[in-house]
Amino acid sequence: MIFALMPIIFLIGIILVALEDVIRINKTAIVLAMSIILWGLFLLDADAILAHNTVLSLFSEDIPNFGNLTMHERITEFMERALTHALGDVSSTLFFVMGSMALIEIIDVHGAFSMISRWIHLKRKRSLLWLISALTFVFSAIIGNLATVIVMITIVSKILKKRPDRLIFACMIVVASNAGGCWSPIGDVTTLLLWTSGNLGMIQQVTHLVVPAFFMLIIPLIGATIMLKDGPIYTEEVDETNRLGELVSERFQTTLLIISTLAFISVPVLQTWISLPPFMGVLFGLAVIWFITDLRYSKEQSALFQRLRVGHAFTRIDISTVLYFLGVLLSVDALKTAGQLDMLANTFNNLLPNPESIALMLGVCSSFLDNVALVAAAIGMYPVQASGPFMVDGVFWTFLAYCGVTGGSLLIIGSASGITAMGLEKIPFTYYLKKFTPWILLAYFVGAGVFLLFFA
C-alpha cells in the first residue's frame, strides 16, 4: 500500500507546485515536505519495499558481513548510505546554483548589467526586439536562463515605457532564454543535471541542439514581431540616484563583467579538459571575483562599500530556490531508491514506440509540471547503457535536453524563467496562452523535427 502511495504523493506535490499562485503556498515548502514524506514512507515499509526489488541485494555486495546483519540493521545501513549518496549527488548541483547566484549578484550590485542598456542605441522597437532576443539566446547559454531573464527584463524596463510593448518583450525573453538554455550544459538546471550526472557531454549538446534551438527562437520571434507595433523607442531617464553605482567606475564594472563571463565560459571547458566538476569551476570564478573586490575595497570604511563585497552578496541569494532544488532532487532519489522509477520506465517502454517519443512527451509535460523533477526522474528511470539511445551522449539524452527545457516555454508557468518573468512584469497567464503558446507549440515541434531529421 505504501509502495503505491509514494508516486501518488510525488504527483500531488508537483501539481501543487504548478498551482503555487492559486493555493498561496510557496513551492519550496511543498517540495521539502514532499521529500521528507517520501523518505519517511520508505522507512515505514522499507522491509516490504526492498524485498521486491534488487537494489538491496546489489547494495549488499559492498557491505562486509552483510549476511550476518538483522533485517533492521540491513535497512538502517542501507538508508544511511542511500541518503549520503543522494546528498552527495545533489550537493554538486546546489553548490553550482549558489555560486552562480553569487556571481550574478556581484555583477548586478556593481551596476555592470546597466551598462548594457547604455550601449544600446537602436531607434526602432522591432529592431530592439530582435537584438534583445539574440542577446538573451546567447547569454542564457553562458550565465543560465533564469539569471538572463532577470537581467534582460531589467534592461528592457529601462528602455521601454509602454506596458503592452514590455509584455511582448518579456514573453519573448522567456522563449529566447529557454531556447538558449537548452544547448548549453549550464543554460538550465535540467541540462546541468544531465551534464553532472554524466549522461550528456558539452560538445554533443552544443553541436546537436544549437540548430533546433535556433528554430525554437526564430519562429516565436517572427510572431512577436508581427504583434509588436513598430515605432520609435522612447527611453526612460536612467536613475542616477543609486549611490552604489556612483562608487564604481565604468572600467571596474566592465572588468567584473568580463571576468564573470569568462568564469561561466570556463566551467564546461575545464570540465571537458581536466574533468573538473562544474561546481568547482564556478566557485573558482567566484573566488577570483572575491579576491579582486576585497583588494579593491580593503581600505574603504564606508558602509556603502561593504555592500559591494562578496560576503554581503550571500545575504541576497535566494536560498528558497536552492532549497527547492534540494527538495525536488531528494524526492526523485526516494522514488529511485524504492524502485518506482524502474517500474515507470518499463511502463513508458511498453506504451511508447521509441525513446524519442518518451522525451517528446516529457517535454510537453514540462509545460505544466516541473521540468527539473521530470528530467531528474528520467535520469533515474533509465540507467546509462553501453550502446543505443541511452548511452552517454545518446539520442535520448540529447533530445531530452531540448524537450525538457524548451517544452517549459509552452506555458508561462512551465519554467522557472517563465514564472520569474511573470512576477517581474505581471504577465497574465491567458495573455501568454493566447498570443505566444500557438507560435511556441509550432516552434517546439519544428525544432524537434529538425533534430530527429538530422540526428535520430
Short mmCIF file of C-alpha atoms in Angstrom, two decimals:
data_model
loop_
_atom_site.label_atom_id
_atom_site.label_comp_id
_atom_site.label_asym_id
_atom_site.label_seq_id
_atom_site.Cartn_x
_atom_site.Cartn_y
_atom_site.Cartn_z
CA MET A 1 0.00 0.00 0.00
CA ILE A 2 2.77 2.43 0.98
CA PHE A 3 4.75 1.47 -2.12
CA ALA A 4 1.82 2.52 -4.33
CA LEU A 5 1.28 5.68 -2.28
CA MET A 6 4.76 7.12 -2.92
CA PRO A 7 4.34 8.08 -6.62
CA ILE A 8 0.89 9.48 -5.83
CA ILE A 9 2.40 11.77 -3.19
CA PHE A 10 5.06 12.87 -5.69
CA LEU A 11 2.48 13.64 -8.39
CA ILE A 12 0.31 15.60 -5.95
CA GLY A 13 3.36 17.60 -4.85
CA ILE A 14 4.32 18.52 -8.42
CA ILE A 15 0.74 19.58 -9.20
CA LEU A 16 0.69 21.76 -6.07
CA VAL A 17 3.93 23.39 -7.25
CA ALA A 18 2.24 24.26 -10.55
CA LEU A 19 -0.69 25.75 -8.59
CA GLU A 20 1.52 27.80 -6.28
CA ASP A 21 -0.12 31.11 -7.20
CA VAL A 22 -3.58 29.65 -6.61
CA ILE A 23 -3.03 27.92 -3.26
CA ARG A 24 -0.67 30.65 -1.97
CA ILE A 25 1.84 28.17 -0.56
CA ASN A 26 5.48 28.55 -1.54
CA LYS A 27 6.70 25.76 -3.81
CA THR A 28 9.84 25.28 -1.71
CA ALA A 29 7.77 24.38 1.34
CA ILE A 30 5.78 21.93 -0.79
CA VAL A 31 8.77 20.04 -2.21
CA LEU A 32 10.70 19.97 1.08
CA ALA A 33 7.69 18.45 2.82
CA MET A 34 7.21 16.05 -0.11
CA SER A 35 10.82 14.82 0.05
CA ILE A 36 10.64 14.15 3.79
CA ILE A 37 7.27 12.40 3.46
CA LEU A 38 8.57 10.16 0.65
CA TRP A 39 11.67 9.11 2.58
CA GLY A 40 9.53 8.67 5.70
CA LEU A 41 7.09 6.40 3.86
CA PHE A 42 10.02 4.43 2.52
CA LEU A 43 11.33 3.90 6.06
CA LEU A 44 7.92 2.83 7.35
CA ASP A 45 7.69 -0.03 4.88
CA ALA A 46 11.32 -0.48 3.86
CA ASP A 47 11.44 -4.23 4.54
CA ALA A 48 8.48 -4.92 2.25
CA ILE A 49 9.64 -2.46 -0.43
CA LEU A 50 13.23 -3.70 -0.55
CA ALA A 51 12.13 -7.34 -0.56
CA HIS A 52 10.56 -6.82 -4.01
CA ASN A 53 13.46 -5.14 -5.83
CA THR A 54 17.10 -5.91 -6.45
CA VAL A 55 18.64 -2.77 -5.03
CA LEU A 56 19.28 -4.26 -1.57
CA SER A 57 21.00 -7.37 -2.97
CA LEU A 58 23.23 -5.20 -5.17
CA PHE A 59 23.95 -2.97 -2.19
CA SER A 60 24.93 -5.99 -0.04
CA GLU A 61 27.99 -6.64 -2.22
CA ASP A 62 29.66 -3.51 -0.80
CA ILE A 63 28.99 -4.27 2.88
CA PRO A 64 31.24 -6.68 4.81
CA ASN A 65 29.35 -9.34 6.81
CA PHE A 66 26.06 -8.13 5.33
CA GLY A 67 24.56 -11.63 5.68
CA ASN A 68 25.11 -11.61 9.44
CA LEU A 69 23.07 -8.43 9.99
CA THR A 70 19.44 -8.47 11.02
CA MET A 71 16.86 -7.08 8.58
CA HIS A 72 16.53 -3.92 10.66
CA GLU A 73 20.30 -3.42 10.67
CA ARG A 74 20.45 -4.01 6.92
CA ILE A 75 17.78 -1.41 6.26
CA THR A 76 19.41 1.11 8.60
CA GLU A 77 22.80 0.66 6.94
CA PHE A 78 21.21 0.86 3.51
CA MET A 79 19.26 4.04 4.26
CA GLU A 80 22.28 5.82 5.71
CA ARG A 81 24.34 5.07 2.63
CA ALA A 82 21.49 5.80 0.21
CA LEU A 83 20.83 9.23 1.73
CA THR A 84 24.55 10.05 1.89
CA HIS A 85 24.95 9.11 -1.77
CA ALA A 86 21.86 11.12 -2.74
CA LEU A 87 23.06 14.20 -0.85
CA GLY A 88 26.47 13.89 -2.49
CA ASP A 89 24.93 13.99 -5.97
CA VAL A 90 22.51 16.77 -5.07
CA SER A 91 25.10 18.98 -3.37
CA SER A 92 27.16 19.39 -6.55
CA THR A 93 24.14 20.88 -8.29
CA LEU A 94 23.23 23.07 -5.32
CA PHE A 95 26.75 24.50 -4.94
CA PHE A 96 26.81 25.30 -8.65
CA VAL A 97 23.49 27.15 -8.36
CA MET A 98 24.61 29.05 -5.25
CA GLY A 99 27.94 30.03 -6.83
CA SER A 100 26.18 31.23 -9.97
CA MET A 101 23.70 33.27 -7.94
CA ALA A 102 26.53 34.94 -6.02
CA LEU A 103 28.39 35.83 -9.22
CA ILE A 104 25.25 37.31 -10.80
CA GLU A 105 24.51 39.28 -7.63
CA ILE A 106 28.01 40.77 -7.56
CA ILE A 107 27.78 41.81 -11.20
CA ASP A 108 24.36 43.33 -10.65
CA VAL A 109 25.15 45.28 -7.48
CA HIS A 110 28.13 46.86 -9.22
CA GLY A 111 25.83 48.09 -11.99
CA ALA A 112 27.62 46.15 -14.71
CA PHE A 113 24.38 44.96 -16.29
CA SER A 114 23.10 48.53 -16.52
CA MET A 115 25.95 49.29 -18.91
CA ILE A 116 24.34 47.02 -21.49
CA SER A 117 21.27 49.28 -21.65
CA ARG A 118 23.55 52.27 -22.17
CA TRP A 119 25.27 50.51 -25.06
CA ILE A 120 22.01 50.03 -26.96
CA HIS A 121 21.40 52.85 -29.42
CA LEU A 122 18.68 51.39 -31.64
CA LYS A 123 15.81 53.67 -32.65
CA ARG A 124 13.01 51.22 -33.60
CA LYS A 125 11.15 48.79 -31.36
CA ARG A 126 11.23 45.82 -33.74
CA SER A 127 14.99 46.15 -34.15
CA LEU A 128 15.30 46.25 -30.36
CA LEU A 129 13.14 43.12 -30.05
CA TRP A 130 15.46 41.16 -32.34
CA LEU A 131 18.57 42.42 -30.55
CA ILE A 132 17.21 41.62 -27.07
CA SER A 133 16.10 38.16 -28.22
CA ALA A 134 19.51 37.43 -29.73
CA LEU A 135 21.34 38.63 -26.62
CA THR A 136 19.04 36.54 -24.43
CA PHE A 137 19.63 33.48 -26.59
CA VAL A 138 23.42 33.84 -26.18
CA PHE A 139 23.55 35.00 -22.55
CA SER A 140 21.30 32.21 -21.31
CA ALA A 141 23.79 29.67 -22.64
CA ILE A 142 26.56 31.40 -20.66
CA ILE A 143 25.01 32.52 -17.36
CA GLY A 144 21.81 30.44 -17.31
CA ASN A 145 18.28 31.22 -18.43
CA LEU A 146 16.94 32.31 -15.04
CA ALA A 147 19.64 34.94 -14.46
CA THR A 148 19.34 36.08 -18.08
CA VAL A 149 15.60 36.67 -17.74
CA ILE A 150 16.13 38.90 -14.71
CA VAL A 151 18.90 40.87 -16.43
CA MET A 152 17.09 41.32 -19.75
CA ILE A 153 13.74 42.31 -18.28
CA THR A 154 15.56 44.87 -16.13
CA ILE A 155 17.28 46.28 -19.23
CA VAL A 156 14.04 46.45 -21.21
CA SER A 157 12.26 48.19 -18.32
CA LYS A 158 14.88 50.96 -18.51
CA ILE A 159 14.34 51.44 -22.26
CA LEU A 160 10.60 50.99 -22.91
CA LYS A 161 7.78 52.95 -21.30
CA LYS A 162 4.60 51.34 -22.62
CA ARG A 163 3.37 48.21 -20.83
CA PRO A 164 1.95 46.48 -23.97
CA ASP A 165 5.40 46.68 -25.56
CA ARG A 166 7.10 45.40 -22.41
CA LEU A 167 4.71 42.44 -22.21
CA ILE A 168 5.69 41.29 -25.70
CA PHE A 169 9.36 41.75 -24.90
CA ALA A 170 9.06 39.89 -21.59
CA CYS A 171 7.29 36.91 -23.18
CA MET A 172 9.87 36.76 -25.94
CA ILE A 173 12.67 36.90 -23.37
CA VAL A 174 11.21 33.79 -21.70
CA VAL A 175 11.14 31.93 -25.02
CA ALA A 176 14.65 33.04 -26.03
CA SER A 177 16.12 32.21 -22.61
CA ASN A 178 14.78 28.67 -22.68
CA ALA A 179 15.83 28.20 -26.31
CA GLY A 180 19.33 29.38 -25.46
CA GLY A 181 19.44 27.37 -22.26
CA CYS A 182 18.79 24.03 -23.95
CA TRP A 183 22.01 23.92 -25.99
CA SER A 184 24.37 24.70 -23.10
CA PRO A 185 25.23 22.41 -20.17
CA ILE A 186 24.91 25.37 -17.78
CA GLY A 187 21.96 27.02 -19.54
CA ASP A 188 19.29 25.43 -17.35
CA VAL A 189 19.14 23.33 -14.19
CA THR A 190 17.87 20.36 -16.22
CA THR A 191 20.82 20.47 -18.64
CA LEU A 192 23.12 20.88 -15.65
CA LEU A 193 21.65 17.69 -14.18
CA LEU A 194 22.21 15.80 -17.44
CA TRP A 195 25.78 17.07 -17.58
CA THR A 196 26.81 16.47 -13.96
CA SER A 197 25.16 13.03 -14.00
CA GLY A 198 27.38 12.04 -16.90
CA ASN A 199 24.53 11.49 -19.36
CA LEU A 200 25.38 14.26 -21.82
CA GLY A 201 28.62 15.98 -22.78
CA MET A 202 29.13 19.62 -23.69
CA ILE A 203 30.30 19.10 -27.28
CA GLN A 204 27.44 16.72 -28.06
CA GLN A 205 24.88 19.11 -26.63
CA VAL A 206 26.14 22.24 -28.37
CA THR A 207 26.68 20.67 -31.79
CA HIS A 208 23.36 18.81 -31.87
CA LEU A 209 21.00 21.32 -30.27
CA VAL A 210 22.05 24.79 -31.36
CA VAL A 211 20.19 24.48 -34.68
CA PRO A 212 16.91 23.11 -33.22
CA ALA A 213 17.18 25.81 -30.53
CA PHE A 214 17.54 28.45 -33.24
CA PHE A 215 14.20 27.34 -34.76
CA MET A 216 12.70 27.42 -31.27
CA LEU A 217 13.79 31.06 -31.11
CA ILE A 218 13.10 32.34 -34.60
CA ILE A 219 9.51 31.14 -35.11
CA PRO A 220 8.06 32.80 -31.97
CA LEU A 221 10.24 35.84 -32.72
CA ILE A 222 8.53 36.22 -36.10
CA GLY A 223 5.17 36.02 -34.32
CA ALA A 224 6.24 38.59 -31.72
CA THR A 225 7.46 40.91 -34.49
CA ILE A 226 4.03 40.75 -36.10
CA MET A 227 2.33 41.50 -32.75
CA LEU A 228 4.61 44.43 -31.93
CA LYS A 229 3.56 47.72 -33.47
CA ASP A 230 6.76 49.25 -34.75
CA GLY A 231 7.70 52.76 -33.85
CA PRO A 232 10.39 54.88 -32.23
CA ILE A 233 11.80 53.92 -28.84
CA TYR A 234 11.18 56.36 -26.03
CA THR A 235 13.90 55.75 -23.46
CA GLU A 236 13.17 56.44 -19.83
CA GLU A 237 15.57 58.55 -17.87
CA VAL A 238 18.19 56.43 -16.11
CA ASP A 239 18.06 56.66 -12.34
CA GLU A 240 21.22 58.49 -11.29
CA THR A 241 20.42 58.42 -7.57
CA ASN A 242 21.91 54.97 -7.00
CA ARG A 243 24.81 55.74 -4.68
CA LEU A 244 26.32 52.27 -5.15
CA GLY A 245 26.59 52.85 -8.89
CA GLU A 246 28.32 56.18 -8.30
CA LEU A 247 31.01 54.46 -6.24
CA VAL A 248 32.09 52.16 -9.06
CA SER A 249 33.89 53.28 -12.19
CA GLU A 250 32.72 52.02 -15.56
CA ARG A 251 36.13 50.47 -16.08
CA PHE A 252 35.79 48.36 -12.94
CA GLN A 253 32.22 47.42 -13.92
CA THR A 254 33.49 46.24 -17.30
CA THR A 255 36.31 44.29 -15.64
CA LEU A 256 33.91 42.42 -13.36
CA LEU A 257 31.53 41.71 -16.24
CA ILE A 258 34.33 40.26 -18.39
CA ILE A 259 35.85 38.16 -15.58
CA SER A 260 32.47 36.77 -14.52
CA THR A 261 31.55 35.92 -18.10
CA LEU A 262 34.88 34.16 -18.57
CA ALA A 263 34.26 32.28 -15.32
CA PHE A 264 30.97 30.90 -16.64
CA ILE A 265 32.50 30.04 -20.01
CA SER A 266 35.42 28.24 -18.34
CA VAL A 267 33.12 25.87 -16.43
CA PRO A 268 32.32 23.50 -19.34
CA VAL A 269 35.81 23.98 -20.79
CA LEU A 270 37.55 22.91 -17.56
CA GLN A 271 35.14 20.03 -17.11
CA THR A 272 35.88 18.75 -20.60
CA TRP A 273 39.62 19.43 -20.44
CA ILE A 274 40.58 18.19 -16.94
CA SER A 275 37.25 16.74 -15.69
CA LEU A 276 36.90 19.48 -13.06
CA PRO A 277 33.38 19.26 -11.58
CA PRO A 278 31.18 22.20 -12.69
CA PHE A 279 30.52 23.47 -9.17
CA MET A 280 34.28 23.75 -8.57
CA GLY A 281 34.69 25.74 -11.77
CA VAL A 282 32.03 28.30 -10.85
CA LEU A 283 33.32 28.51 -7.26
CA PHE A 284 36.81 29.21 -8.62
CA GLY A 285 35.38 32.10 -10.65
CA LEU A 286 33.64 33.35 -7.52
CA ALA A 287 36.92 33.13 -5.58
CA VAL A 288 38.68 35.25 -8.23
CA ILE A 289 35.95 37.91 -8.06
CA TRP A 290 36.09 37.74 -4.25
CA PHE A 291 39.87 38.30 -4.34
CA ILE A 292 39.58 41.28 -6.72
CA THR A 293 36.76 43.03 -4.85
CA ASP A 294 38.39 42.52 -1.45
CA LEU A 295 41.57 44.15 -2.76
CA ARG A 296 39.52 46.99 -4.28
CA TYR A 297 37.58 47.74 -1.08
CA SER A 298 40.06 46.68 1.63
CA LYS A 299 40.85 50.26 2.64
CA GLU A 300 37.32 51.60 2.32
CA GLN A 301 35.46 52.16 5.57
CA SER A 302 32.10 53.34 4.24
CA ALA A 303 29.14 51.02 4.83
CA LEU A 304 28.14 51.53 1.21
CA PHE A 305 31.40 49.99 0.03
CA GLN A 306 30.83 46.98 2.28
CA ARG A 307 27.62 46.29 0.38
CA LEU A 308 29.69 45.81 -2.76
CA ARG A 309 31.73 42.96 -1.29
CA VAL A 310 31.08 39.27 -1.97
CA GLY A 311 30.31 38.49 1.65
CA HIS A 312 27.32 40.81 1.54
CA ALA A 313 26.14 39.28 -1.74
CA PHE A 314 25.45 36.00 0.05
CA THR A 315 22.83 37.76 2.17
CA ARG A 316 20.84 38.48 -1.01
CA ILE A 317 20.99 34.98 -2.56
CA ASP A 318 17.58 33.37 -2.98
CA ILE A 319 18.07 30.43 -0.61
CA SER A 320 14.48 29.30 -1.16
CA THR A 321 15.37 28.44 -4.77
CA VAL A 322 18.35 26.37 -3.61
CA LEU A 323 16.16 24.52 -1.10
CA TYR A 324 13.57 23.97 -3.82
CA PHE A 325 16.08 22.07 -5.95
CA LEU A 326 17.13 20.12 -2.84
CA GLY A 327 13.55 19.01 -2.18
CA VAL A 328 12.89 18.01 -5.79
CA LEU A 329 16.09 16.02 -6.21
CA LEU A 330 15.76 14.23 -2.86
CA SER A 331 12.16 13.32 -3.74
CA VAL A 332 13.27 11.79 -7.01
CA ASP A 333 16.03 9.90 -5.23
CA ALA A 334 13.46 8.44 -2.82
CA LEU A 335 11.43 7.08 -5.75
CA LYS A 336 14.58 5.80 -7.42
CA THR A 337 15.77 4.01 -4.29
CA ALA A 338 12.37 2.40 -3.78
CA GLY A 339 12.36 1.08 -7.35
CA GLN A 340 9.45 3.24 -8.50
CA LEU A 341 11.34 4.79 -11.40
CA ASP A 342 12.34 1.41 -12.81
CA MET A 343 8.67 0.43 -12.93
CA LEU A 344 7.72 3.72 -14.58
CA ALA A 345 10.44 3.25 -17.19
CA ASN A 346 9.05 -0.19 -18.07
CA THR A 347 5.57 1.31 -18.41
CA PHE A 348 6.82 4.01 -20.78
CA ASN A 349 8.69 1.43 -22.82
CA ASN A 350 5.51 -0.59 -23.26
CA LEU A 351 3.26 2.37 -24.12
CA LEU A 352 5.52 4.48 -26.34
CA PRO A 353 7.18 3.21 -29.52
CA ASN A 354 10.67 4.66 -29.09
CA PRO A 355 12.85 6.71 -26.68
CA GLU A 356 12.41 9.86 -28.78
CA SER A 357 8.65 9.83 -28.21
CA ILE A 358 9.27 9.50 -24.46
CA ALA A 359 11.47 12.62 -24.49
CA LEU A 360 8.90 14.49 -26.60
CA MET A 361 6.13 13.59 -24.15
CA LEU A 362 8.21 14.64 -21.14
CA GLY A 363 8.83 17.99 -22.86
CA VAL A 364 5.10 18.62 -23.27
CA CYS A 365 4.53 17.61 -19.64
CA SER A 366 7.18 20.12 -18.55
CA SER A 367 4.87 22.91 -19.69
CA PHE A 368 2.72 22.33 -16.60
CA LEU A 369 4.87 20.06 -14.40
CA ASP A 370 8.29 20.96 -13.06
CA ASN A 371 10.93 20.15 -15.67
CA VAL A 372 13.66 19.67 -13.05
CA ALA A 373 11.67 16.87 -11.45
CA LEU A 374 10.80 15.31 -14.80
CA VAL A 375 14.38 15.26 -16.08
CA ALA A 376 15.70 14.05 -12.73
CA ALA A 377 13.11 11.27 -12.83
CA ALA A 378 14.15 10.34 -16.38
CA ILE A 379 17.79 10.12 -15.27
CA GLY A 380 16.70 7.78 -12.50
CA MET A 381 14.45 5.71 -14.75
CA TYR A 382 16.94 4.99 -17.49
CA PRO A 383 20.46 3.94 -16.44
CA VAL A 384 23.23 4.86 -18.86
CA GLN A 385 23.91 1.98 -21.23
CA ALA A 386 26.99 0.95 -23.19
CA SER A 387 25.27 1.48 -26.54
CA GLY A 388 22.00 2.63 -28.03
CA PRO A 389 19.86 5.73 -27.36
CA PHE A 390 20.51 5.62 -23.60
CA MET A 391 24.29 5.56 -23.77
CA VAL A 392 26.38 8.61 -22.82
CA ASP A 393 25.67 11.30 -25.44
CA GLY A 394 22.89 9.08 -26.79
CA VAL A 395 19.94 10.33 -28.80
CA PHE A 396 17.55 10.13 -25.85
CA TRP A 397 19.62 12.32 -23.52
CA THR A 398 20.38 14.87 -26.22
CA PHE A 399 16.75 15.10 -27.29
CA LEU A 400 15.63 15.25 -23.65
CA ALA A 401 17.83 18.32 -23.12
CA TYR A 402 15.95 20.05 -25.95
CA CYS A 403 12.48 18.89 -24.96
CA GLY A 404 12.86 19.34 -21.21
CA VAL A 405 13.95 22.98 -21.44
CA THR A 406 12.04 24.30 -24.45
CA GLY A 407 8.86 22.43 -23.50
CA GLY A 408 8.73 24.66 -20.44
CA SER A 409 8.07 27.61 -22.76
CA LEU A 410 4.71 26.23 -23.92
CA LEU A 411 3.04 27.76 -20.86
CA ILE A 412 4.25 30.72 -18.81
CA ILE A 413 4.20 28.54 -15.68
CA GLY A 414 6.27 25.79 -17.31
CA SER A 415 9.72 27.05 -16.32
CA ALA A 416 11.45 28.99 -13.56
CA SER A 417 12.32 31.69 -16.08
CA GLY A 418 8.66 31.99 -17.10
CA ILE A 419 7.46 32.24 -13.52
CA THR A 420 10.15 34.84 -12.79
CA ALA A 421 9.14 36.95 -15.79
CA MET A 422 5.51 36.55 -14.79
CA GLY A 423 6.32 38.09 -11.42
CA LEU A 424 8.55 40.87 -12.73
CA GLU A 425 6.21 42.13 -15.45
CA LYS A 426 2.89 40.77 -14.11
CA ILE A 427 2.26 38.78 -17.32
CA PRO A 428 -1.30 37.36 -17.34
CA PHE A 429 -1.43 33.60 -17.90
CA THR A 430 -4.14 33.96 -20.56
CA TYR A 431 -2.18 36.67 -22.42
CA TYR A 432 0.77 34.33 -22.90
CA LEU A 433 -1.50 31.39 -23.71
CA LYS A 434 -3.39 33.22 -26.48
CA LYS A 435 -0.58 35.21 -28.07
CA PHE A 436 2.54 33.07 -27.67
CA THR A 437 1.65 29.43 -26.97
CA PRO A 438 0.49 28.67 -30.58
CA TRP A 439 3.74 30.04 -32.02
CA ILE A 440 5.82 28.21 -29.41
CA LEU A 441 3.98 24.93 -29.98
CA LEU A 442 4.76 25.18 -33.69
CA ALA A 443 8.41 26.01 -32.96
CA TYR A 444 8.70 23.15 -30.44
CA PHE A 445 7.69 20.52 -32.99
CA VAL A 446 9.67 22.15 -35.82
CA GLY A 447 12.81 22.14 -33.67
CA ALA A 448 12.11 18.55 -32.63
CA GLY A 449 11.62 17.59 -36.27
CA VAL A 450 14.91 19.20 -37.26
CA PHE A 451 16.75 17.27 -34.55
CA LEU A 452 15.14 13.95 -35.45
CA LEU A 453 15.73 14.52 -39.16
CA PHE A 454 19.49 15.03 -38.75
CA PHE A 455 20.44 13.06 -35.65
CA ALA A 456 17.88 10.33 -34.86
#
